[in-house]
mmCIF file of C-alpha atoms in Angstrom:
data_model
loop_
_atom_site.group_PDB
_atom_site.id
_atom_site.type_symbol
_atom_site.label_atom_id
_atom_site.label_comp_id
_atom_site.label_asym_id
_atom_site.label_seq_id
_atom_site.Cartn_x
_atom_site.Cartn_y
_atom_site.Cartn_z
ATOM 1 C CA MET R 245 118.459 97.829 96.192
ATOM 2 C CA LYS R 246 118.650 100.682 93.707
ATOM 3 C CA ASP R 247 117.293 99.825 90.252
ATOM 4 C CA TYR R 248 120.244 99.625 87.883
ATOM 5 C CA GLY R 249 118.276 98.118 84.995
ATOM 6 C CA LEU R 250 120.226 94.868 85.266
ATOM 7 C CA GLY R 251 119.409 91.766 83.276
ATOM 8 C CA ALA R 252 118.228 88.651 85.123
ATOM 9 C CA ARG R 253 121.685 87.059 85.332
ATOM 10 C CA GLU R 254 123.317 90.279 86.520
ATOM 11 C CA GLN R 255 120.513 90.830 89.048
ATOM 12 C CA VAL R 256 121.145 87.409 90.613
ATOM 13 C CA ILE R 257 124.882 88.105 90.818
ATOM 14 C CA ALA R 258 124.234 91.575 92.283
ATOM 15 C CA VAL R 259 122.004 90.115 95.005
ATOM 16 C CA MET R 260 124.609 87.459 95.747
ATOM 17 C CA LEU R 261 127.381 90.028 96.067
ATOM 18 C CA LYS R 262 125.320 92.308 98.305
ATOM 19 C CA GLU R 263 124.373 89.376 100.532
ATOM 20 C CA VAL R 264 127.903 88.077 100.967
ATOM 21 C CA PHE R 265 129.297 91.528 101.802
ATOM 22 C CA GLU R 266 126.465 92.188 104.279
ATOM 23 C CA ARG R 267 127.048 88.849 106.020
ATOM 24 C CA HIS R 268 130.839 89.015 105.873
ATOM 25 C CA PRO R 269 132.036 92.634 106.071
ATOM 26 C CA GLU R 270 135.592 91.328 106.491
ATOM 27 C CA LEU R 271 135.458 90.314 102.811
ATOM 28 C CA LYS R 272 134.868 93.882 101.609
ATOM 29 C CA PRO R 273 138.574 94.431 100.810
ATOM 30 C CA GLU R 274 138.168 91.664 98.211
ATOM 31 C CA LEU R 275 135.885 93.998 96.251
ATOM 32 C CA LYS R 276 138.780 96.422 95.878
ATOM 33 C CA LYS R 277 140.593 93.668 93.942
ATOM 34 C CA ILE R 278 137.570 93.302 91.643
ATOM 35 C CA VAL R 279 136.799 96.990 91.041
ATOM 36 C CA LYS R 280 139.792 99.190 90.264
ATOM 37 C CA GLY R 281 138.576 102.648 89.429
ATOM 38 C CA ASN R 282 136.534 102.300 86.251
ATOM 39 C CA GLU R 283 137.890 98.829 85.493
ATOM 40 C CA ILE R 284 136.408 95.492 86.524
ATOM 41 C CA GLU R 285 138.768 92.547 86.959
ATOM 42 C CA GLY R 286 136.628 89.816 85.410
ATOM 43 C CA LYS R 287 138.876 86.975 86.571
ATOM 44 C CA ALA R 288 138.824 88.278 90.145
ATOM 45 C CA LEU R 289 135.019 88.598 90.046
ATOM 46 C CA SER R 290 134.644 85.087 88.687
ATOM 47 C CA ALA R 291 137.038 83.666 91.294
ATOM 48 C CA PHE R 292 135.217 85.444 94.129
ATOM 49 C CA LEU R 293 131.792 84.232 92.992
ATOM 50 C CA ASN R 294 132.985 80.676 92.564
ATOM 51 C CA THR R 295 134.688 80.691 95.974
ATOM 52 C CA HIS R 296 131.554 81.872 97.785
ATOM 53 C CA ALA R 297 128.851 80.326 95.584
ATOM 54 C CA ASP R 298 127.922 77.412 97.843
ATOM 55 C CA GLU R 299 127.475 79.616 100.888
ATOM 56 C CA MET R 300 125.469 82.169 98.919
ATOM 57 C CA VAL R 301 123.138 79.491 97.577
ATOM 58 C CA GLU R 302 122.565 77.930 100.992
ATOM 59 C CA ASN R 303 121.902 81.232 102.772
ATOM 60 C CA GLN R 304 119.325 82.659 100.368
ATOM 61 C CA PRO R 305 115.854 82.895 101.889
ATOM 62 C CA SER R 306 113.687 82.200 98.867
ATOM 63 C CA ASP R 307 113.456 78.955 96.947
ATOM 64 C CA GLY R 308 113.273 80.939 93.704
ATOM 65 C CA MET R 309 116.573 82.678 94.429
ATOM 66 C CA LYS R 310 118.213 79.389 95.408
ATOM 67 C CA ALA R 311 117.083 77.825 92.135
ATOM 68 C CA ALA R 312 118.319 80.816 90.119
ATOM 69 C CA MET R 313 121.720 80.667 91.778
ATOM 70 C CA LYS R 314 122.041 76.922 91.383
ATOM 71 C CA ASP R 315 121.312 77.350 87.663
ATOM 72 C CA LEU R 316 123.844 80.164 87.492
ATOM 73 C CA LEU R 317 126.638 78.591 89.506
ATOM 74 C CA LEU R 318 126.842 74.875 88.914
ATOM 75 C CA PRO R 319 129.551 73.107 90.949
ATOM 76 C CA GLY R 320 132.909 73.548 89.282
ATOM 77 C CA GLU R 321 131.526 75.851 86.603
ATOM 78 C CA LYS R 322 133.328 79.095 85.998
ATOM 79 C CA VAL R 323 131.233 82.219 85.779
ATOM 80 C CA VAL R 324 131.721 84.030 82.504
ATOM 81 C CA LEU R 325 130.152 87.422 82.694
ATOM 82 C CA HIS R 326 129.859 90.077 80.021
ATOM 83 C CA ILE R 327 129.864 93.186 82.141
ATOM 84 C CA SER R 328 127.329 95.749 81.043
ATOM 85 C CA TYR R 329 127.585 99.438 81.837
ATOM 86 C CA GLU R 330 124.742 99.020 84.344
ATOM 87 C CA PHE R 331 126.487 96.169 86.175
ATOM 88 C CA ALA R 332 129.761 98.090 86.214
ATOM 89 C CA LYS R 333 127.871 101.013 87.793
ATOM 90 C CA PHE R 334 126.427 98.677 90.452
ATOM 91 C CA LEU R 335 129.924 97.339 91.277
ATOM 92 C CA SER R 336 131.340 100.845 91.410
ATOM 93 C CA ASP R 337 128.597 101.973 93.809
ATOM 94 C CA LEU R 338 129.053 98.842 95.921
ATOM 95 C CA SER R 339 132.799 99.408 96.181
ATOM 96 C CA SER R 340 132.333 103.078 97.092
ATOM 97 C CA ASP R 341 130.228 101.999 100.098
ATOM 98 C CA ILE R 342 133.299 100.291 101.550
#
């Protein structure tokens, strides 16, 4: 994955998003609801992550990544994400690959 200079929390979310879209290409249209031009729909991103969190945690190959995701996405917890410029750039690039 290209180095976007993401923080640890953003890096975990970026890996999760890449994984879910690689495993489930049929979900790629969902990204269009999250990224609209230069704007990120935070509620849509949070809803998507929470919907797919359990699967993403279970399918990660490394124990370290599983632990990071479990810390990040506790059951029932809503993801609140301050979106940095770097993370917005990652999402924009990811959506342009669709």
